[in-house]
C-alpha positions as CSV (number, residue, x, y, z in Angstrom):
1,X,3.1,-2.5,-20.5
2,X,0.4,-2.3,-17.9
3,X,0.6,-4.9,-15.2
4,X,-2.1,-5.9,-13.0
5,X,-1.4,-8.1,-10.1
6,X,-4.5,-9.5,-7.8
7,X,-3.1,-10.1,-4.0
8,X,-4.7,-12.3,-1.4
9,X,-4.9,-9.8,1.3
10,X,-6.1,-12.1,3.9
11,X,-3.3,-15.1,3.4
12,X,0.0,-15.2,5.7
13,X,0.3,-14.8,9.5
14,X,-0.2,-11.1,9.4
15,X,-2.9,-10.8,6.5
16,X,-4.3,-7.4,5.6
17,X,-1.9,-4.6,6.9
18,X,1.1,-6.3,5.6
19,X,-0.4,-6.6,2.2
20,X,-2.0,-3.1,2.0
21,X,1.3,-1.2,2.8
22,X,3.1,-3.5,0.4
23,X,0.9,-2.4,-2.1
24,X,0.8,1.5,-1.1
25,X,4.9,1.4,-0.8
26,X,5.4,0.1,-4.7
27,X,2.5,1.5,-6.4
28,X,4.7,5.2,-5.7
29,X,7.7,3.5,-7.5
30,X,5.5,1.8,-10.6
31,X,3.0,4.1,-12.0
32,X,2.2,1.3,-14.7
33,X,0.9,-1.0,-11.9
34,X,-2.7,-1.7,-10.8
35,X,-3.0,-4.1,-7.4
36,X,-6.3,-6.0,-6.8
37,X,-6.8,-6.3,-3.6
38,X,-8.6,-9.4,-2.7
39,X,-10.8,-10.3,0.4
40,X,-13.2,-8.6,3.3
41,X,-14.0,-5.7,1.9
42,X,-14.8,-3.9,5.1
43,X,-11.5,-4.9,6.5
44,X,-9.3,-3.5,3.8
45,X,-10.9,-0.4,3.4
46,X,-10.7,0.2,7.2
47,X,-6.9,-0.6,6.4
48,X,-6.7,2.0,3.5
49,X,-8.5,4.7,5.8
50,X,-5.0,4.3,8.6
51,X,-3.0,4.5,5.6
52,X,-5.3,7.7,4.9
53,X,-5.4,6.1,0.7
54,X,-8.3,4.9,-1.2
55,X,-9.1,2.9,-4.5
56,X,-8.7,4.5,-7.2
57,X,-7.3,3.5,-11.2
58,X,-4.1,1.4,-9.6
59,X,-5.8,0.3,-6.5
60,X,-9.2,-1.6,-6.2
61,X,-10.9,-4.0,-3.7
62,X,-12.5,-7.2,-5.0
63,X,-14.9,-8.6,-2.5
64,X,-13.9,-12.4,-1.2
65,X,-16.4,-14.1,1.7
66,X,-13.9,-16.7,2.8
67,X,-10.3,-16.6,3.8
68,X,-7.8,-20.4,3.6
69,X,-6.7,-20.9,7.1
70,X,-2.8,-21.3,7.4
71,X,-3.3,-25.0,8.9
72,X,-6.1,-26.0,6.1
73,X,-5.8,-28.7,4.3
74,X,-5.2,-28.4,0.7
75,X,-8.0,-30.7,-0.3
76,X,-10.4,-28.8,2.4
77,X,-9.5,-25.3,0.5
78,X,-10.6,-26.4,-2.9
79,X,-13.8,-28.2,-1.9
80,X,-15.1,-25.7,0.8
81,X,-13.5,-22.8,0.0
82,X,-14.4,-21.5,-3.4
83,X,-15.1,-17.9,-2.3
84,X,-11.7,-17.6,-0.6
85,X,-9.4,-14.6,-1.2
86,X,-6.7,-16.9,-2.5
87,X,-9.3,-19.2,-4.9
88,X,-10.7,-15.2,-6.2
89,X,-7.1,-13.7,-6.7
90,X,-6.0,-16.9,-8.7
91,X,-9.5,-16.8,-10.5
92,X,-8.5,-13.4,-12.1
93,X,-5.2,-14.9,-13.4
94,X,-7.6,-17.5,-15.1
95,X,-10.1,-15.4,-16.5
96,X,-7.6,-12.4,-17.8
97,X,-8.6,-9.8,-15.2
98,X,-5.3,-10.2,-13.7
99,X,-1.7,-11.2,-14.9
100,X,-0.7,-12.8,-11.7
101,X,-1.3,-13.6,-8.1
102,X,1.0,-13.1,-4.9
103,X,0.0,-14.7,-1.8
104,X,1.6,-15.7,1.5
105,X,-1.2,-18.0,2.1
106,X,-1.3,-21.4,2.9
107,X,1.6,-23.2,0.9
108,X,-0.2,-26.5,-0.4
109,X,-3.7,-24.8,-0.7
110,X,-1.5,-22.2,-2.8
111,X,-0.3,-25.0,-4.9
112,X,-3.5,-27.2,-5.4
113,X,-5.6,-24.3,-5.9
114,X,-3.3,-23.4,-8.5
115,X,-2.6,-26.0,-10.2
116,X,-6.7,-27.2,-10.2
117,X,-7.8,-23.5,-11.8
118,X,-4.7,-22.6,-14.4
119,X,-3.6,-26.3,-15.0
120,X,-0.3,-27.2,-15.8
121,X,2.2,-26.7,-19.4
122,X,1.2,-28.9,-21.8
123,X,4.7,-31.4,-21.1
124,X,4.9,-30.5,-17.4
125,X,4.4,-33.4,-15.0
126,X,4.7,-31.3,-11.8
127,X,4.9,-27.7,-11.2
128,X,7.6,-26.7,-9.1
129,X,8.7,-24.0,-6.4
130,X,11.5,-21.8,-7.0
131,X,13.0,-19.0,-4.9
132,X,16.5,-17.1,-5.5
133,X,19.1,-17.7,-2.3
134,X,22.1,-15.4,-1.6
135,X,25.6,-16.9,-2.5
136,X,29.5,-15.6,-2.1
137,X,28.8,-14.3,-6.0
138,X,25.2,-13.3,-5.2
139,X,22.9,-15.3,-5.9
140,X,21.5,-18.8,-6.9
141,X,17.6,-20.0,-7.9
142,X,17.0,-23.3,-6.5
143,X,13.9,-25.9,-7.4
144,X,12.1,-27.7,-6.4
145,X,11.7,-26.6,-2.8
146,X,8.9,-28.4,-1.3
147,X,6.0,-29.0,-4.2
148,X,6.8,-31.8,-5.0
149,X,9.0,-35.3,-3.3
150,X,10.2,-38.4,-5.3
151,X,10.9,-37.0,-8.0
152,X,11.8,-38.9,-11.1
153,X,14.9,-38.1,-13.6
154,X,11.6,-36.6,-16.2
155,X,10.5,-34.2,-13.8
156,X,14.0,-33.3,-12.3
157,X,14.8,-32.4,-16.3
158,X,11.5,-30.7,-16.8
159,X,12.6,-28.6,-13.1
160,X,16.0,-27.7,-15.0
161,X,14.0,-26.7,-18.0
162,X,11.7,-24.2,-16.3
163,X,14.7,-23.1,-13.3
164,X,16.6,-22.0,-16.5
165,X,13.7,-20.1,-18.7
166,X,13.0,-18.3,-15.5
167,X,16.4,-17.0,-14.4
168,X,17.5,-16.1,-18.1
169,X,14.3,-14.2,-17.8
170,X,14.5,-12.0,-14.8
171,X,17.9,-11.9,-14.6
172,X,18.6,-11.1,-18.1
173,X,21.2,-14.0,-18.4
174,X,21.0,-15.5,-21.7
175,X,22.4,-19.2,-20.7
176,X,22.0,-19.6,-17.0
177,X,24.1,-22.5,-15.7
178,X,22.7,-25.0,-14.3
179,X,23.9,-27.9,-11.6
180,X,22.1,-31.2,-10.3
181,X,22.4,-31.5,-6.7
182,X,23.8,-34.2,-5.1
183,X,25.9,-36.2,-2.6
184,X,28.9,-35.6,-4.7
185,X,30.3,-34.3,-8.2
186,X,31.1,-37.9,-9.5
187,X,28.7,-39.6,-12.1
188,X,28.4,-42.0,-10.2
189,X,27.0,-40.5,-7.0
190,X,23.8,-40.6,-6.1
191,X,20.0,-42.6,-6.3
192,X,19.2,-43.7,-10.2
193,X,16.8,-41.1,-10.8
194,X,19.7,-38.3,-10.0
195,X,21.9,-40.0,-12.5
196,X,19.6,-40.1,-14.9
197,X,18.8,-36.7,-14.6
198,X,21.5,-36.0,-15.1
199,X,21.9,-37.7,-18.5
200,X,18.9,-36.4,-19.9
201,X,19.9,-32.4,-19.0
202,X,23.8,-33.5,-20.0
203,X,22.0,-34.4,-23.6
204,X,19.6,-31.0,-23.5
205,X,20.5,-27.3,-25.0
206,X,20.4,-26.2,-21.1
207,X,24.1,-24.5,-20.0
208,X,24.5,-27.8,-17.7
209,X,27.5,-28.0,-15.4
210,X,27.3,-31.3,-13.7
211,X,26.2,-32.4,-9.9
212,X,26.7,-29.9,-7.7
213,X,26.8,-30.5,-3.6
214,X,25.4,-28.7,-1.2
215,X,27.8,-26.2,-0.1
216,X,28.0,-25.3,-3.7
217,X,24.7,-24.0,-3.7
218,X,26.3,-20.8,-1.5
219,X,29.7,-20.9,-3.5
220,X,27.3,-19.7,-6.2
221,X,28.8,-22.4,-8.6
222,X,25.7,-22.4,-10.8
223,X,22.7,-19.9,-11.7
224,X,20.1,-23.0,-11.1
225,X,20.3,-26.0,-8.9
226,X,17.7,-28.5,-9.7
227,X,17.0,-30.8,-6.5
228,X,13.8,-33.0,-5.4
229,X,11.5,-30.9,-3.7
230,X,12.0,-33.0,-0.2
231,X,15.5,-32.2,-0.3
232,X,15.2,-28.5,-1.7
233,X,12.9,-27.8,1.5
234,X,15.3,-29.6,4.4
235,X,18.1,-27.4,2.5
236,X,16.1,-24.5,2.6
237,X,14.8,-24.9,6.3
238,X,18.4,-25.8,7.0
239,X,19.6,-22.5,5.8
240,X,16.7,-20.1,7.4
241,X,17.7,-22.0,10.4
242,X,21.7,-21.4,10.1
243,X,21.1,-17.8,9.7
244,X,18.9,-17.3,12.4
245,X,21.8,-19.2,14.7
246,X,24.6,-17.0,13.2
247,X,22.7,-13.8,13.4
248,X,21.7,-14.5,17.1
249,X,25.4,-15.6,18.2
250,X,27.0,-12.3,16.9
251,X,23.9,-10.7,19.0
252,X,25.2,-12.3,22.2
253,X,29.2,-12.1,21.3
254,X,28.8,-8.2,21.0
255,X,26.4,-7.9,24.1
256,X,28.4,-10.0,26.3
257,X,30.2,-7.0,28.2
258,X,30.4,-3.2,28.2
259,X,33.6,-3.7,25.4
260,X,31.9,-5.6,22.8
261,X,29.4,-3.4,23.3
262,X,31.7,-0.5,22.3
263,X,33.0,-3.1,19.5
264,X,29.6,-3.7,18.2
265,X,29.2,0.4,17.9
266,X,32.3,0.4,15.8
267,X,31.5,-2.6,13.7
268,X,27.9,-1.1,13.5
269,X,28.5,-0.6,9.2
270,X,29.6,-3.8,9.1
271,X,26.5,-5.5,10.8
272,X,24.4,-3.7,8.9
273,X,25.8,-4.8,5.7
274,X,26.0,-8.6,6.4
275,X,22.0,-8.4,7.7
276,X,21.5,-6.6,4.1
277,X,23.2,-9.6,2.8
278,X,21.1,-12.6,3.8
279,X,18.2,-10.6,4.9
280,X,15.2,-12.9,4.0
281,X,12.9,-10.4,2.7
282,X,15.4,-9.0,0.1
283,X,14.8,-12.6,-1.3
284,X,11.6,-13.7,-0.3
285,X,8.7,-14.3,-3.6
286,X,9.0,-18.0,-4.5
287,X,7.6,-18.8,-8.5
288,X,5.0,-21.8,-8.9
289,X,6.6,-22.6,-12.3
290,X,5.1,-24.7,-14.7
291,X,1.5,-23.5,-13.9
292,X,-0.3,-21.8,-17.3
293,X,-0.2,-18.8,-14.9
294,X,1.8,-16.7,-12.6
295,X,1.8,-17.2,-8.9
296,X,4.2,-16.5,-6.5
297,X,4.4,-17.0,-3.0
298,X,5.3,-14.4,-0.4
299,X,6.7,-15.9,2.8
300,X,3.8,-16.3,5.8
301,X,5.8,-14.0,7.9
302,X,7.3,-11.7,6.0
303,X,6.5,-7.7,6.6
304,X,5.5,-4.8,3.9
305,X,9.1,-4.7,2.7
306,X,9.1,-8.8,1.7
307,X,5.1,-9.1,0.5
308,X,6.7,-5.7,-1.9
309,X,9.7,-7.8,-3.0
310,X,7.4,-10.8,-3.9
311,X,5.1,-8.4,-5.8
312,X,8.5,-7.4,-8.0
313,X,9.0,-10.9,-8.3
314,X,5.6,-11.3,-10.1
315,X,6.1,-8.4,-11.9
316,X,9.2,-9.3,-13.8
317,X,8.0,-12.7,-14.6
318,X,5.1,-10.8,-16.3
319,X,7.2,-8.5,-18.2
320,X,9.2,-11.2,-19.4
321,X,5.8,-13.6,-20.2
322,X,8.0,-16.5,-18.2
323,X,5.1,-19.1,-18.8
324,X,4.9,-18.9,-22.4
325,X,8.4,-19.4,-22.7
326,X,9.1,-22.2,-20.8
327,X,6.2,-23.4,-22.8
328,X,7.9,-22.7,-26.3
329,X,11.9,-24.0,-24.4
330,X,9.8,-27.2,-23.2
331,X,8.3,-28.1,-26.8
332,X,11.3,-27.1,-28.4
333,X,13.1,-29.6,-26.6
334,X,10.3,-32.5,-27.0
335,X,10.7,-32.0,-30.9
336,X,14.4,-32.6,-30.4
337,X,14.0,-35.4,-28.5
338,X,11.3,-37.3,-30.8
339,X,13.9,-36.3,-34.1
340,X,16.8,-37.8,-32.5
């Protein structure tokens, strides 16, 4: 299958050069890939000309006048910014030039813009964002992280729903477990709206295997973990922030003296391994799920090598139409409910 993604060239904090050698570095490993790039034309091809590459059949440049800010407002975006590289790119999902968008735009513009142009699954409430994390077993998909807060026991189910369509998708697992988050494991932990969550997913199809807490989302305990997007975020900012910590103590532990220094040398293998482990970009390309679209989000300040992982991201979800079947696993399970 031919897949052609459209990428907002001018969102994130370092905008065109990050997204054009993204796009040069995985068009040489997918040769049935096209990438539209989207925004000012003159400063993308000047950026193709340092890369000495050109448009061609895989690669092409579609004009955009206007570029979202990272600090707009959402509502600002949609009104005054219709010409915008990231309103264009998710334009093409709508109209069937493209199959989906990757941007490392503006979050909530993302998000509104999204949601206002491709609309929601009929039975979805609330799109959600969803990004894989590293665990002791590998790794975890986590939603909602940030799109949405208060969330009610409905649209915590409908996030369990969609978490679990998309991980069976792109990583081929045909029941992916799924956990609740929470304070603790006992039923009767938690706000009213996490309990009766987890009732509803408890009398779904899904592979549910009960409130999980925190430090099980690491343990790798389950394949999703369905949380309000207030609390997803805090544990996702938690965690960039831990790793940061960790990664900068070892820095100054082996650089304390001339014989860690000569112990860092040694254990060189081993630090490279464990950055390899919870390097962001390996994971970075968060979903919009629940959109009648793809979009994913690339990380603001991620490099070539993270923009290229979130343009994977996109691309498996496509091969594996992840949209339509949440869509049919969502109405399947609104049948059920209205029978029994």
């Amino acid at each position: 299958m031919n897949v052609t993604i459209a990428l907002d060239a001018m969102g994130g904090d370092h905008g065109v050069p990050v997204v054009v050698s993204a796009a040069l570095h995985i068009l040489k490993s997918h040769s049935n890939l096209r990438l539209i790039l989207v925004g000012d034309h003159e400063v993308i091809s000047d950026e193709l000309r340092k890369h000495k590459a050109d448009v061609g059949e895989h690669l092409v440049i579609k004009h955009a006048s206007q570029k979202v800010e990272m600090d707009d407002l959402p509502s600002m975006a949609l009104r005054n910014k219709k010409d915008s590289s990231m309103r264009v790119a998710i334009n093409l999902v709508k109209d069937g030039t493209a199959h989906a968008c990757v941007s490392a735009g503006n979050t909530g513009a993302l998000m509104a813009t999204g949601r206002f142009v491709l609309k929601t699954l009929p039975g979805i409430d609330r799109p959600a964002i969803v990004t894989a994390l590293p665990t002791m077993t590998g790794h975890t998909h986590v939603l909602d992280l940030g799109a949405n807060i208060n969330s009610e026991s409905e649209h915590l189910m409908q996030f369990a729903v969609m978490g679990s369509v998309l991980v069976s998708a792109i990583d081929n697992i045909e029941s992916p477990t799924v956990g609740l988050l929470n304070i603790g494991e006992e039923e009767i932990k938690g706000s009213e709206s996490i309990k009766e969550a987890g009732q509803l997913i408890q009398q779904s199809d899904l592979n549910y295997v009960g409130f999980v807490e925190g430090d099980d989302i690491y343990k790798g305990k389950c394949d999703v973990v369905v949380c309000d997007g207030f609390v997803g975020n805090v544990a996702l900012k938690t965690s960039e922030g831990l790793a940061r910590m960790i990664t900068q103590f070892m820095k100054e532990e082996f650089t304390r003296n001339i014989f860690t220094k000569i112990l860092a040398v040694a254990a060189l293998p081993i630090l490279r391994a464990f950055k390899r482990r919870i390097d962001p970009d390996r994971y970075n390309g968060a979903s919009f799920v629940g959109l009648q679209g793809i979009v994913v989000k690339s990380h603001g300040g991620s490099g070539d090598r993270g923009f290229a992982n979130a343009i994977k991201v996109a691309i498996k979800e496509v091969d594996f139409n992840v949209p339509q079947k949440i869509n049919k696993q969502l109405q399947s399970m609104l049948v059920e409910r209205r029978v029994s």
